[in-house]
Amino acid sequence: MPSRRLLLAQAAALAGAALTPAAWTSAAARTRTPDDPFRLGVASGEPAPDGMVLWTRLAPQPHDMGAGMTSAPVAVSWEIAEDPQLKRTAARGRAIAVVDAGHSVHVEVAGLKPDREYWYRFTALGHASPIGRTRTAPAAGASVQRLRLAYGSCQKYSAGHYTAHAALAKDDLDLVLFLGDYIYEEAHTGKGPRAHPAAEPLDLAGYRHRYAWYKADLNLQAAHACAPWMVIWDDHEVVNDYGADQDRTNPDPARFLKRRAAAYQAYYENMPLRRTQKPVGPDMLLHRSLAWGDLAAFQFLDTRQHRNRRTCDAVSDGKLIPYDCPERLDPSRSLLGRGQETWLQDALRGSRANWNVLAQQYLLEEVFTAPGKLSNDGWSGYPATRQRLIQAWQDAAVSNPLVLGGDIHCFFAGELAARPGGKPVASEFVGGSISSLGRANSDIHRLVAANPSLKFGDGEQRGYGRVEITPKACRVTFRAVADALVAGSPVTDLARFVVEAGEPGLKTA
Ligand SMILES: [Fe+2]
């Protein structure tokens, strides 16, 4: 075991270094001894006015099955301070990393001051982690003048580099939202600029291994180290296009639920989530709210776990179904499940926030992906849920509703109305994807031209969205990576939009 002196020298070298991707990469490089257990980085999440979750997972050999850990429990110390040099300690403690949790650590810090930055680090097995930056949320109802966040989704490792993460880590953010497809479960085909082991994960060991492979990426680590994250999943954290207990390729629900339990457990272990989110068998509570003073309230949706079964399979072509398939319109079917819909309606009714942001997985607007055909995988397979949501925004006179989404590997900006062609009720901003491949712009531009509620679409650029919310306006910038197949490719603004408070609908800026 390295001496305490080595540990202290390492810690001093790393202090205050983890605030840019370049600094994170060099700090991480300095600790990359063969027995360094912090090779998956550090993360924080679930910011509250008095604290947040601090996360790490011990993995000295991220690319090996078992990540180089034995079954022995390991003591992990943590500290959080008011300064980047960790001199003004605000709290510290010890956690135990156990094999049953994949040697992950989730520390729920409390007792901190609202609306301020903090810095944190872990030590274990004679090593110190690089330092991460995080922050607390503003006090409940406090007057807040600005919130800066980035959102992303769909980071297929084999499809591209995480240049978008390196860019957002430099954006001086209060918050990062990840809207799903953090990993892809698919077997590696040999295509794309980066490889991981071929086998598709089917059990807990397999999913842990896939997360470790993804999380060893230094740009992803830098993005986690720059700000607290709020995460929701989509389908690929378990398997493509699953819903509830249905897997398209494995029709046995009991067997599928075992796989879902393994996937949810691995998701929990690898994300900075609270104990409230810890899975029980195949069930995990992921929909939840976040308040940012009086400025913004967020609802994070889970559109996979609680939905009713897929519809119109008898007349489907893959996931495409005719728009007039009668089952599709059945009002008893829900994408969210009754419990989550009730929770959402209560949350919207109870919100006093100026901006009300729905963070979810898809494009909410109903668009035809082929003439007369819609996908039965997202909101368009459950139009009554979408209608009830728009109704809830109107009935509760929800202040400035806004939707952020992912899943479809394209950038879209659009408006949502109660009826086609009606007055906009909310605006939505979807995508793009961090690295997953999208669709040709010839298709996307045709789609935008055929759907007047869509104001912008691009399927060829990879990237992320940056959002600045003030009491007067919400500004959204689509950020595009010039070429995600090439590491370190430049990142520029693809499009800019503004939504003025009190005026539903978006303008280009
Ligand atoms: Fe995706």
Short mmCIF file of C-alpha atoms and ligand atoms in Angstrom, two decimals:
data_model
loop_
_atom_site.label_atom_id
_atom_site.label_comp_id
_atom_site.label_asym_id
_atom_site.label_seq_id
_atom_site.Cartn_x
_atom_site.Cartn_y
_atom_site.Cartn_z
CA MET A 1 0.00 0.00 0.00
CA PRO A 2 1.40 3.47 -0.85
CA SER A 3 2.61 5.45 2.12
CA ARG A 4 0.59 8.22 3.70
CA ARG A 5 3.25 10.61 2.42
CA LEU A 6 2.62 9.51 -1.19
CA LEU A 7 -1.08 9.87 -0.65
CA LEU A 8 -0.68 13.41 0.70
CA ALA A 9 1.68 14.40 -2.13
CA GLN A 10 -0.81 13.03 -4.66
CA ALA A 11 -3.67 14.86 -2.98
CA ALA A 12 -1.73 18.14 -2.98
CA ALA A 13 -0.91 17.75 -6.68
CA LEU A 14 -4.56 17.21 -7.52
CA ALA A 15 -6.09 19.92 -5.36
CA GLY A 16 -8.17 22.33 -7.36
CA ALA A 17 -7.21 20.71 -10.64
CA ALA A 18 -10.41 19.05 -11.81
CA LEU A 19 -12.28 22.05 -13.18
CA THR A 20 -11.57 21.67 -16.91
CA PRO A 21 -11.43 18.53 -19.07
CA ALA A 22 -7.71 19.13 -19.67
CA ALA A 23 -7.03 19.49 -15.95
CA TRP A 24 -9.16 16.44 -15.18
CA THR A 25 -7.31 14.37 -17.78
CA SER A 26 -3.90 15.38 -16.45
CA ALA A 27 -4.99 14.89 -12.82
CA ALA A 28 -6.36 11.46 -13.69
CA ALA A 29 -3.18 10.59 -15.62
CA ARG A 30 -1.06 11.37 -12.55
CA THR A 31 -3.05 8.91 -10.44
CA ARG A 32 -3.08 6.13 -13.05
CA THR A 33 -0.92 3.70 -11.12
CA PRO A 34 -1.92 0.07 -11.69
CA ASP A 35 -3.69 -0.12 -8.32
CA ASP A 36 -5.53 3.25 -8.50
CA PRO A 37 -9.12 2.42 -7.53
CA PHE A 38 -10.59 5.71 -8.90
CA ARG A 39 -10.32 4.93 -12.59
CA LEU A 40 -14.06 5.50 -13.11
CA GLY A 41 -13.82 9.04 -11.73
CA VAL A 42 -16.15 10.76 -9.29
CA ALA A 43 -19.62 12.24 -9.65
CA SER A 44 -22.26 14.18 -7.78
CA GLY A 45 -25.99 14.43 -8.27
CA GLU A 46 -29.45 15.13 -6.84
CA PRO A 47 -28.63 18.64 -5.59
CA ALA A 48 -30.78 19.88 -2.69
CA PRO A 49 -30.56 23.18 -0.76
CA ASP A 50 -28.52 21.46 1.98
CA GLY A 51 -26.51 18.82 0.12
CA MET A 52 -26.23 16.32 -2.70
CA VAL A 53 -25.07 12.79 -3.47
CA LEU A 54 -21.34 12.14 -3.91
CA TRP A 55 -20.51 9.05 -5.94
CA THR A 56 -17.58 6.87 -6.85
CA ARG A 57 -17.05 3.22 -7.73
CA LEU A 58 -13.78 1.45 -7.02
CA ALA A 59 -12.36 -0.17 -10.16
CA PRO A 60 -8.57 -0.43 -10.48
CA GLN A 61 -8.98 -2.50 -13.67
CA PRO A 62 -12.09 -1.08 -15.38
CA HIS A 63 -11.73 -3.27 -18.46
CA ASP A 64 -11.61 -6.57 -16.54
CA MET A 65 -14.71 -8.48 -15.47
CA GLY A 66 -14.92 -7.69 -11.71
CA ALA A 67 -12.97 -4.43 -12.34
CA GLY A 68 -9.93 -5.72 -10.43
CA MET A 69 -11.75 -5.84 -7.06
CA THR A 70 -11.97 -8.79 -4.65
CA SER A 71 -15.06 -9.58 -2.56
CA ALA A 72 -13.55 -7.74 0.45
CA PRO A 73 -15.28 -4.58 1.69
CA VAL A 74 -13.19 -1.41 1.36
CA ALA A 75 -13.35 1.70 3.56
CA VAL A 76 -13.68 4.88 1.49
CA SER A 77 -13.21 8.29 3.07
CA TRP A 78 -14.84 11.36 1.60
CA GLU A 79 -14.55 15.07 2.21
CA ILE A 80 -16.34 18.12 0.85
CA ALA A 81 -15.10 21.68 1.20
CA GLU A 82 -16.00 25.27 0.38
CA ASP A 83 -12.82 25.82 -1.66
CA PRO A 84 -11.09 24.00 -4.55
CA GLN A 85 -8.01 23.33 -2.38
CA LEU A 86 -10.20 21.50 0.16
CA LYS A 87 -8.94 23.70 3.03
CA ARG A 88 -12.30 24.84 4.39
CA THR A 89 -13.83 21.43 5.04
CA ALA A 90 -17.63 21.47 5.28
CA ALA A 91 -18.17 17.76 5.98
CA ARG A 92 -16.28 14.51 5.89
CA GLY A 93 -16.94 10.87 6.65
CA ARG A 94 -16.41 7.25 5.76
CA ALA A 95 -18.41 4.81 3.67
CA ILE A 96 -17.88 1.13 2.99
CA ALA A 97 -17.73 -0.08 -0.62
CA VAL A 98 -19.07 -3.63 -0.82
CA VAL A 99 -19.05 -6.19 -3.59
CA ASP A 100 -22.87 -6.48 -3.53
CA ALA A 101 -23.04 -2.84 -4.66
CA GLY A 102 -20.28 -3.30 -7.27
CA HIS A 103 -17.97 -1.40 -4.87
CA SER A 104 -19.94 1.78 -5.54
CA VAL A 105 -20.31 4.48 -2.90
CA HIS A 106 -23.30 6.84 -2.64
CA VAL A 107 -22.83 9.46 0.08
CA GLU A 108 -25.84 11.66 0.86
CA VAL A 109 -24.29 14.85 2.20
CA ALA A 110 -26.54 17.16 4.26
CA GLY A 111 -26.04 20.26 6.38
CA LEU A 112 -24.43 22.40 3.64
CA LYS A 113 -25.32 25.99 2.69
CA PRO A 114 -27.81 26.59 -0.13
CA ASP A 115 -26.93 27.90 -3.58
CA ARG A 116 -23.15 27.62 -3.49
CA GLU A 117 -20.25 25.66 -4.97
CA TYR A 118 -18.42 22.88 -3.18
CA TRP A 119 -15.46 20.63 -4.01
CA TYR A 120 -15.05 17.01 -2.95
CA ARG A 121 -12.80 14.00 -3.14
CA PHE A 122 -12.55 10.40 -2.00
CA THR A 123 -9.60 8.45 -0.59
CA ALA A 124 -9.30 4.66 -0.44
CA LEU A 125 -6.61 1.99 -0.53
CA GLY A 126 -3.91 4.63 -0.18
CA HIS A 127 -5.10 6.66 -3.16
CA ALA A 128 -6.88 9.98 -3.53
CA SER A 129 -9.39 10.63 -6.30
CA PRO A 130 -9.14 13.78 -8.39
CA ILE A 131 -11.32 16.58 -7.03
CA GLY A 132 -14.83 17.18 -8.34
CA ARG A 133 -16.87 20.36 -8.28
CA THR A 134 -20.51 20.36 -7.25
CA ARG A 135 -23.10 22.74 -5.83
CA THR A 136 -26.19 22.91 -3.71
CA ALA A 137 -29.58 24.04 -5.03
CA PRO A 138 -31.01 27.39 -3.89
CA ALA A 139 -33.22 27.42 -0.79
CA ALA A 140 -36.87 26.56 -1.37
CA GLY A 141 -38.66 29.56 -2.88
CA ALA A 142 -35.51 31.74 -2.88
CA SER A 143 -35.29 34.40 -5.57
CA VAL A 144 -32.89 33.11 -8.27
CA GLN A 145 -31.72 35.19 -11.23
CA ARG A 146 -30.03 32.55 -13.39
CA LEU A 147 -29.64 28.80 -13.92
CA ARG A 148 -27.25 27.35 -16.48
CA LEU A 149 -27.55 23.71 -17.44
CA ALA A 150 -26.59 21.30 -20.18
CA TYR A 151 -28.57 18.26 -21.25
CA GLY A 152 -27.53 15.25 -23.29
CA SER A 153 -28.49 11.69 -24.15
CA CYS A 154 -27.51 8.68 -26.26
CA GLN A 155 -23.79 8.15 -25.81
CA LYS A 156 -23.10 4.97 -27.74
CA TYR A 157 -19.43 4.36 -26.96
CA SER A 158 -18.56 2.55 -30.16
CA ALA A 159 -20.23 5.21 -32.35
CA GLY A 160 -18.10 8.21 -31.42
CA HIS A 161 -15.92 10.14 -29.01
CA TYR A 162 -17.28 12.06 -26.01
CA THR A 163 -16.18 15.44 -27.37
CA ALA A 164 -19.57 16.85 -26.40
CA HIS A 165 -18.83 15.96 -22.76
CA ALA A 166 -15.44 17.68 -22.92
CA ALA A 167 -17.21 20.79 -24.26
CA LEU A 168 -19.99 20.90 -21.68
CA ALA A 169 -17.45 20.43 -18.89
CA LYS A 170 -16.08 23.88 -19.87
CA ASP A 171 -19.49 25.59 -19.87
CA ASP A 172 -19.56 26.75 -16.22
CA LEU A 173 -22.79 24.91 -15.46
CA ASP A 174 -24.98 24.66 -12.39
CA LEU A 175 -26.46 21.35 -13.47
CA VAL A 176 -26.21 18.58 -16.08
CA LEU A 177 -29.26 16.53 -17.12
CA PHE A 178 -28.73 13.16 -18.75
CA LEU A 179 -31.91 11.99 -20.45
CA GLY A 180 -31.16 8.35 -21.21
CA ASP A 181 -29.13 5.82 -23.18
CA TYR A 182 -26.11 6.25 -20.89
CA ILE A 183 -24.91 2.83 -22.09
CA TYR A 184 -25.92 0.70 -25.05
CA GLU A 185 -26.40 -2.95 -24.24
CA GLU A 186 -25.94 -4.13 -27.82
CA ALA A 187 -23.21 -6.56 -28.81
CA HIS A 188 -20.30 -4.76 -30.43
CA THR A 189 -20.43 -5.08 -34.20
CA GLY A 190 -16.87 -3.98 -34.93
CA LYS A 191 -18.14 -0.79 -36.61
CA GLY A 192 -17.33 2.72 -35.35
CA PRO A 193 -14.20 4.39 -34.03
CA ARG A 194 -14.13 2.71 -30.59
CA ALA A 195 -14.49 -0.89 -29.49
CA HIS A 196 -15.69 -2.59 -26.32
CA PRO A 197 -16.07 -6.33 -25.67
CA ALA A 198 -18.55 -7.90 -28.02
CA ALA A 199 -20.84 -9.77 -25.61
CA GLU A 200 -24.27 -8.26 -24.88
CA PRO A 201 -24.79 -7.94 -21.09
CA LEU A 202 -27.57 -10.16 -19.78
CA ASP A 203 -26.74 -10.28 -16.06
CA LEU A 204 -25.42 -7.97 -13.34
CA ALA A 205 -21.74 -8.80 -13.99
CA GLY A 206 -22.23 -8.03 -17.68
CA TYR A 207 -23.94 -4.68 -17.10
CA ARG A 208 -21.32 -3.65 -14.48
CA HIS A 209 -18.62 -4.43 -17.00
CA ARG A 210 -20.32 -2.35 -19.72
CA TYR A 211 -20.68 0.66 -17.35
CA ALA A 212 -17.02 0.38 -16.32
CA TRP A 213 -15.98 0.39 -19.97
CA TYR A 214 -18.01 3.57 -20.63
CA LYS A 215 -17.07 5.32 -17.39
CA ALA A 216 -13.33 4.87 -17.95
CA ASP A 217 -13.66 7.61 -20.60
CA LEU A 218 -11.93 10.75 -19.29
CA ASN A 219 -14.21 13.23 -21.07
CA LEU A 220 -17.27 11.62 -19.50
CA GLN A 221 -15.50 11.77 -16.13
CA ALA A 222 -14.70 15.46 -16.63
CA ALA A 223 -18.38 16.16 -17.37
CA HIS A 224 -19.38 14.38 -14.16
CA ALA A 225 -16.71 16.24 -12.18
CA CYS A 226 -17.85 19.70 -13.35
CA ALA A 227 -21.37 19.87 -11.88
CA PRO A 228 -24.09 17.79 -10.21
CA TRP A 229 -26.07 15.54 -12.58
CA MET A 230 -29.72 14.54 -12.65
CA VAL A 231 -30.18 11.31 -14.61
CA ILE A 232 -33.04 9.35 -16.13
CA TRP A 233 -32.82 6.26 -18.28
CA ASP A 234 -34.21 5.29 -21.66
CA ASP A 235 -34.31 1.80 -23.17
CA HIS A 236 -30.67 0.89 -23.83
CA GLU A 237 -29.77 0.83 -20.14
CA VAL A 238 -31.72 -2.47 -20.27
CA VAL A 239 -32.46 -3.49 -23.87
CA ASN A 240 -33.58 -1.77 -27.09
CA ASP A 241 -37.24 -0.63 -27.16
CA TYR A 242 -38.31 -2.42 -23.98
CA GLY A 243 -41.39 -1.31 -22.08
CA ALA A 244 -42.63 -2.56 -18.70
CA ASP A 245 -42.11 -6.36 -18.81
CA GLN A 246 -41.93 -6.51 -22.62
CA ASP A 247 -38.76 -7.10 -24.59
CA ARG A 248 -39.18 -7.15 -28.38
CA THR A 249 -36.92 -10.15 -28.82
CA ASN A 250 -37.55 -12.18 -25.63
CA PRO A 251 -41.27 -12.79 -25.17
CA ASP A 252 -40.98 -14.37 -21.66
CA PRO A 253 -41.84 -11.57 -19.16
CA ALA A 254 -40.52 -13.46 -16.10
CA ARG A 255 -37.16 -13.98 -17.71
CA PHE A 256 -37.09 -10.40 -18.95
CA LEU A 257 -37.84 -9.02 -15.46
CA LYS A 258 -34.76 -10.83 -14.13
CA ARG A 259 -32.69 -9.09 -16.75
CA ARG A 260 -34.37 -5.75 -15.95
CA ALA A 261 -33.52 -6.23 -12.25
CA ALA A 262 -29.83 -6.75 -13.11
CA ALA A 263 -29.81 -3.73 -15.42
CA TYR A 264 -31.54 -1.45 -12.87
CA GLN A 265 -29.13 -2.57 -10.13
CA ALA A 266 -26.14 -1.74 -12.34
CA TYR A 267 -27.72 1.61 -13.26
CA TYR A 268 -28.16 2.51 -9.60
CA GLU A 269 -24.60 1.46 -8.76
CA ASN A 270 -23.15 3.64 -11.52
CA MET A 271 -25.18 6.83 -11.04
CA PRO A 272 -25.11 9.51 -8.30
CA LEU A 273 -28.59 8.62 -7.01
CA ARG A 274 -30.17 8.72 -3.55
CA ARG A 275 -31.18 5.67 -1.49
CA THR A 276 -34.80 6.43 -2.48
CA GLN A 277 -33.83 5.27 -5.98
CA LYS A 278 -32.23 1.99 -4.86
CA PRO A 279 -33.94 -0.83 -6.79
CA VAL A 280 -35.95 -3.59 -5.18
CA GLY A 281 -35.88 -6.57 -7.53
CA PRO A 282 -37.03 -5.38 -10.98
CA ASP A 283 -38.54 -2.13 -9.58
CA MET A 284 -36.83 1.22 -9.19
CA LEU A 285 -38.38 4.61 -8.47
CA LEU A 286 -36.83 7.05 -10.95
CA HIS A 287 -39.46 9.75 -11.54
CA ARG A 288 -38.86 12.66 -9.20
CA SER A 289 -38.74 16.45 -8.93
CA LEU A 290 -36.04 19.05 -8.49
CA ALA A 291 -36.67 22.62 -7.35
CA TRP A 292 -34.34 25.52 -8.17
CA GLY A 293 -35.58 28.30 -5.87
CA ASP A 294 -38.46 30.27 -7.35
CA LEU A 295 -36.92 30.14 -10.83
CA ALA A 296 -37.48 26.57 -12.04
CA ALA A 297 -39.07 23.27 -11.11
CA PHE A 298 -38.12 20.09 -12.92
CA GLN A 299 -40.05 16.86 -13.24
CA PHE A 300 -38.00 13.88 -14.38
CA LEU A 301 -40.09 11.19 -16.07
CA ASP A 302 -39.65 7.44 -16.45
CA THR A 303 -41.38 6.46 -19.69
CA ARG A 304 -40.13 2.84 -19.71
CA GLN A 305 -40.92 1.05 -16.47
CA HIS A 306 -44.56 1.88 -15.77
CA ARG A 307 -46.08 2.07 -19.26
CA ASN A 308 -48.89 -0.11 -20.54
CA ARG A 309 -47.99 -2.73 -23.07
CA ARG A 310 -47.10 -1.81 -26.62
CA THR A 311 -50.02 -1.28 -28.94
CA CYS A 312 -51.13 -2.34 -32.43
CA ASP A 313 -48.49 -5.08 -32.75
CA ALA A 314 -50.84 -7.00 -35.03
CA VAL A 315 -50.65 -4.27 -37.69
CA SER A 316 -47.13 -2.98 -37.02
CA ASP A 317 -44.19 -2.88 -39.36
CA GLY A 318 -41.28 -3.00 -36.89
CA LYS A 319 -42.30 -0.22 -34.51
CA LEU A 320 -44.31 1.69 -37.15
CA ILE A 321 -48.09 1.55 -36.73
CA PRO A 322 -50.96 3.21 -38.65
CA TYR A 323 -52.10 6.43 -36.95
CA ASP A 324 -55.72 5.27 -37.05
CA CYS A 325 -55.17 1.95 -35.25
CA PRO A 326 -58.04 2.15 -32.70
CA GLU A 327 -56.13 0.63 -29.74
CA ARG A 328 -53.61 3.45 -30.00
CA LEU A 329 -56.27 5.98 -28.98
CA ASP A 330 -57.56 3.97 -25.99
CA PRO A 331 -57.58 6.55 -23.14
CA SER A 332 -56.91 3.88 -20.51
CA ARG A 333 -53.42 3.27 -21.89
CA SER A 334 -50.59 5.28 -20.34
CA LEU A 335 -46.95 5.84 -21.19
CA LEU A 336 -46.25 6.79 -17.57
CA GLY A 337 -48.60 4.49 -15.66
CA ARG A 338 -51.42 5.80 -13.50
CA GLY A 339 -49.24 6.38 -10.39
CA GLN A 340 -46.70 8.49 -12.23
CA GLU A 341 -49.40 10.45 -14.08
CA THR A 342 -51.11 11.33 -10.79
CA TRP A 343 -47.77 12.32 -9.27
CA LEU A 344 -47.01 14.53 -12.31
CA GLN A 345 -50.38 16.25 -12.24
CA ASP A 346 -50.03 16.95 -8.52
CA ALA A 347 -46.50 18.27 -9.04
CA LEU A 348 -47.62 20.59 -11.86
CA ARG A 349 -50.62 21.83 -9.87
CA GLY A 350 -48.46 22.47 -6.79
CA SER A 351 -45.64 24.28 -8.55
CA ARG A 352 -45.06 27.98 -7.85
CA ALA A 353 -41.93 28.08 -10.04
CA ASN A 354 -41.56 30.57 -12.89
CA TRP A 355 -40.37 27.86 -15.35
CA ASN A 356 -41.65 24.28 -15.28
CA VAL A 357 -39.36 21.90 -17.09
CA LEU A 358 -40.25 18.36 -18.04
CA ALA A 359 -37.12 16.26 -18.48
CA GLN A 360 -37.99 13.09 -20.35
CA GLN A 361 -36.83 10.70 -23.06
CA TYR A 362 -38.49 11.65 -26.37
CA LEU A 363 -39.88 14.16 -28.77
CA LEU A 364 -43.33 14.80 -27.30
CA GLU A 365 -44.92 16.16 -30.45
CA GLU A 366 -46.75 13.61 -32.57
CA VAL A 367 -44.91 13.36 -35.88
CA PHE A 368 -45.42 10.97 -38.75
CA THR A 369 -42.16 9.11 -39.34
CA ALA A 370 -43.59 7.59 -42.56
CA PRO A 371 -46.77 8.59 -44.45
CA GLY A 372 -49.72 7.78 -42.14
CA LYS A 373 -47.44 5.91 -39.72
CA LEU A 374 -46.14 6.57 -36.22
CA SER A 375 -43.81 4.75 -33.85
CA ASN A 376 -45.47 2.74 -31.09
CA ASP A 377 -42.39 3.09 -28.86
CA GLY A 378 -42.74 6.68 -27.57
CA TRP A 379 -45.50 9.23 -26.87
CA SER A 380 -47.13 8.55 -30.25
CA GLY A 381 -47.99 5.02 -29.08
CA TYR A 382 -49.83 6.64 -26.13
CA PRO A 383 -51.49 9.84 -27.43
CA ALA A 384 -53.99 10.02 -24.55
CA THR A 385 -51.12 10.49 -22.07
CA ARG A 386 -49.77 13.36 -24.12
CA GLN A 387 -53.25 14.93 -24.29
CA ARG A 388 -53.70 14.64 -20.50
CA LEU A 389 -50.31 16.30 -19.96
CA ILE A 390 -51.17 19.27 -22.20
CA GLN A 391 -54.57 19.49 -20.48
CA ALA A 392 -52.83 19.49 -17.07
CA TRP A 393 -50.56 22.37 -18.13
CA GLN A 394 -53.64 24.33 -19.21
CA ASP A 395 -55.96 23.43 -16.30
CA ALA A 396 -53.35 24.28 -13.67
CA ALA A 397 -52.24 27.38 -15.62
CA VAL A 398 -48.70 26.07 -15.25
CA SER A 399 -46.20 28.90 -15.61
CA ASN A 400 -43.91 28.61 -18.65
CA PRO A 401 -43.93 24.88 -19.38
CA LEU A 402 -40.89 23.61 -21.26
CA VAL A 403 -39.88 20.12 -22.41
CA LEU A 404 -36.37 18.68 -22.83
CA GLY A 405 -35.87 15.30 -24.48
CA GLY A 406 -33.53 12.81 -26.10
CA ASP A 407 -33.81 9.29 -27.58
CA ILE A 408 -34.07 10.03 -31.29
CA HIS A 409 -30.46 11.01 -32.04
CA CYS A 410 -31.54 14.24 -33.76
CA PHE A 411 -31.87 17.86 -32.71
CA PHE A 412 -35.44 19.14 -32.81
CA ALA A 413 -37.04 22.36 -31.60
CA GLY A 414 -40.81 22.64 -31.68
CA GLU A 415 -44.02 23.84 -30.11
CA LEU A 416 -46.76 21.84 -28.42
CA ALA A 417 -50.43 22.69 -28.70
CA ALA A 418 -53.66 21.07 -27.51
CA ARG A 419 -54.80 20.65 -31.15
CA PRO A 420 -52.80 20.52 -34.38
CA GLY A 421 -52.31 24.13 -35.49
CA GLY A 422 -53.56 25.47 -32.15
CA LYS A 423 -51.92 28.15 -30.00
CA PRO A 424 -48.65 26.86 -28.49
CA VAL A 425 -48.87 25.79 -24.85
CA ALA A 426 -45.22 24.79 -24.41
CA SER A 427 -41.95 24.53 -26.33
CA GLU A 428 -39.73 21.49 -26.60
CA PHE A 429 -36.05 21.01 -27.31
CA VAL A 430 -34.81 17.54 -28.08
CA GLY A 431 -31.33 16.07 -28.54
CA GLY A 432 -29.09 15.63 -30.22
CA SER A 433 -27.06 12.66 -29.19
CA ILE A 434 -23.66 12.71 -27.55
CA SER A 435 -22.32 10.09 -30.00
CA SER A 436 -25.09 7.77 -31.28
CA LEU A 437 -25.70 8.03 -35.02
CA GLY A 438 -28.79 9.88 -36.23
CA ARG A 439 -30.58 10.27 -39.56
CA ALA A 440 -29.84 11.99 -42.85
CA ASN A 441 -30.90 15.64 -42.97
CA SER A 442 -32.75 14.98 -46.24
CA ASP A 443 -35.20 12.88 -44.12
CA ILE A 444 -35.21 15.26 -41.16
CA HIS A 445 -35.84 18.38 -43.22
CA ARG A 446 -38.75 16.63 -44.95
CA LEU A 447 -40.14 15.75 -41.52
CA VAL A 448 -39.84 19.38 -40.34
CA ALA A 449 -41.50 20.66 -43.54
CA ALA A 450 -44.43 18.23 -43.10
CA ASN A 451 -44.96 19.05 -39.38
CA PRO A 452 -45.50 22.82 -38.88
CA SER A 453 -45.13 22.49 -35.08
CA LEU A 454 -41.47 21.56 -35.63
CA LYS A 455 -39.33 24.65 -36.15
CA PHE A 456 -35.92 23.04 -36.50
CA GLY A 457 -34.39 19.61 -37.06
CA ASP A 458 -30.92 18.21 -37.68
CA GLY A 459 -30.05 14.52 -37.68
CA GLU A 460 -26.45 14.64 -38.84
CA GLN A 461 -24.79 16.53 -35.99
CA ARG A 462 -23.85 14.99 -32.63
CA GLY A 463 -23.81 17.22 -29.54
CA TYR A 464 -25.82 18.51 -26.59
CA GLY A 465 -28.13 21.30 -25.51
CA ARG A 466 -27.21 24.23 -23.31
CA VAL A 467 -29.96 26.09 -21.49
CA GLU A 468 -29.87 29.39 -19.64
CA ILE A 469 -32.95 30.22 -17.61
CA THR A 470 -33.61 33.67 -16.15
CA PRO A 471 -36.87 35.15 -14.82
CA LYS A 472 -37.45 36.81 -18.22
CA ALA A 473 -36.39 34.17 -20.75
CA CYS A 474 -35.09 30.72 -21.44
CA ARG A 475 -32.30 30.52 -24.02
CA VAL A 476 -31.47 27.18 -25.62
CA THR A 477 -28.35 26.60 -27.70
CA PHE A 478 -27.85 23.43 -29.70
CA ARG A 479 -24.12 22.64 -29.58
CA ALA A 480 -22.70 20.52 -32.40
CA VAL A 481 -19.50 18.50 -32.59
CA ALA A 482 -17.90 18.92 -36.03
CA ASP A 483 -17.06 15.19 -36.23
CA ALA A 484 -17.69 12.83 -33.30
CA LEU A 485 -15.68 10.13 -35.09
CA VAL A 486 -12.53 12.22 -34.51
CA ALA A 487 -11.33 12.86 -30.95
CA GLY A 488 -11.10 16.54 -30.00
CA SER A 489 -13.10 17.84 -32.97
CA PRO A 490 -14.34 21.47 -32.58
CA VAL A 491 -17.73 22.22 -31.00
CA THR A 492 -19.81 25.17 -32.22
CA ASP A 493 -23.34 26.56 -31.91
CA LEU A 494 -25.69 24.85 -34.36
CA ALA A 495 -28.82 26.88 -33.53
CA ARG A 496 -30.05 29.27 -30.84
CA PHE A 497 -33.59 29.77 -29.56
CA VAL A 498 -35.32 31.92 -27.01
CA VAL A 499 -38.60 31.42 -25.17
CA GLU A 500 -39.82 34.59 -23.48
CA ALA A 501 -41.53 34.20 -20.11
CA GLY A 502 -45.31 34.48 -20.47
CA GLU A 503 -45.21 33.90 -24.25
CA PRO A 504 -45.48 30.22 -25.13
CA GLY A 505 -43.65 29.37 -28.33
CA LEU A 506 -40.07 29.73 -29.43
CA LYS A 507 -38.14 32.22 -31.52
CA THR A 508 -34.79 31.72 -33.17
CA ALA A 509 -32.15 33.91 -31.59
FE FE B 1 -30.34 6.31 -28.06
#
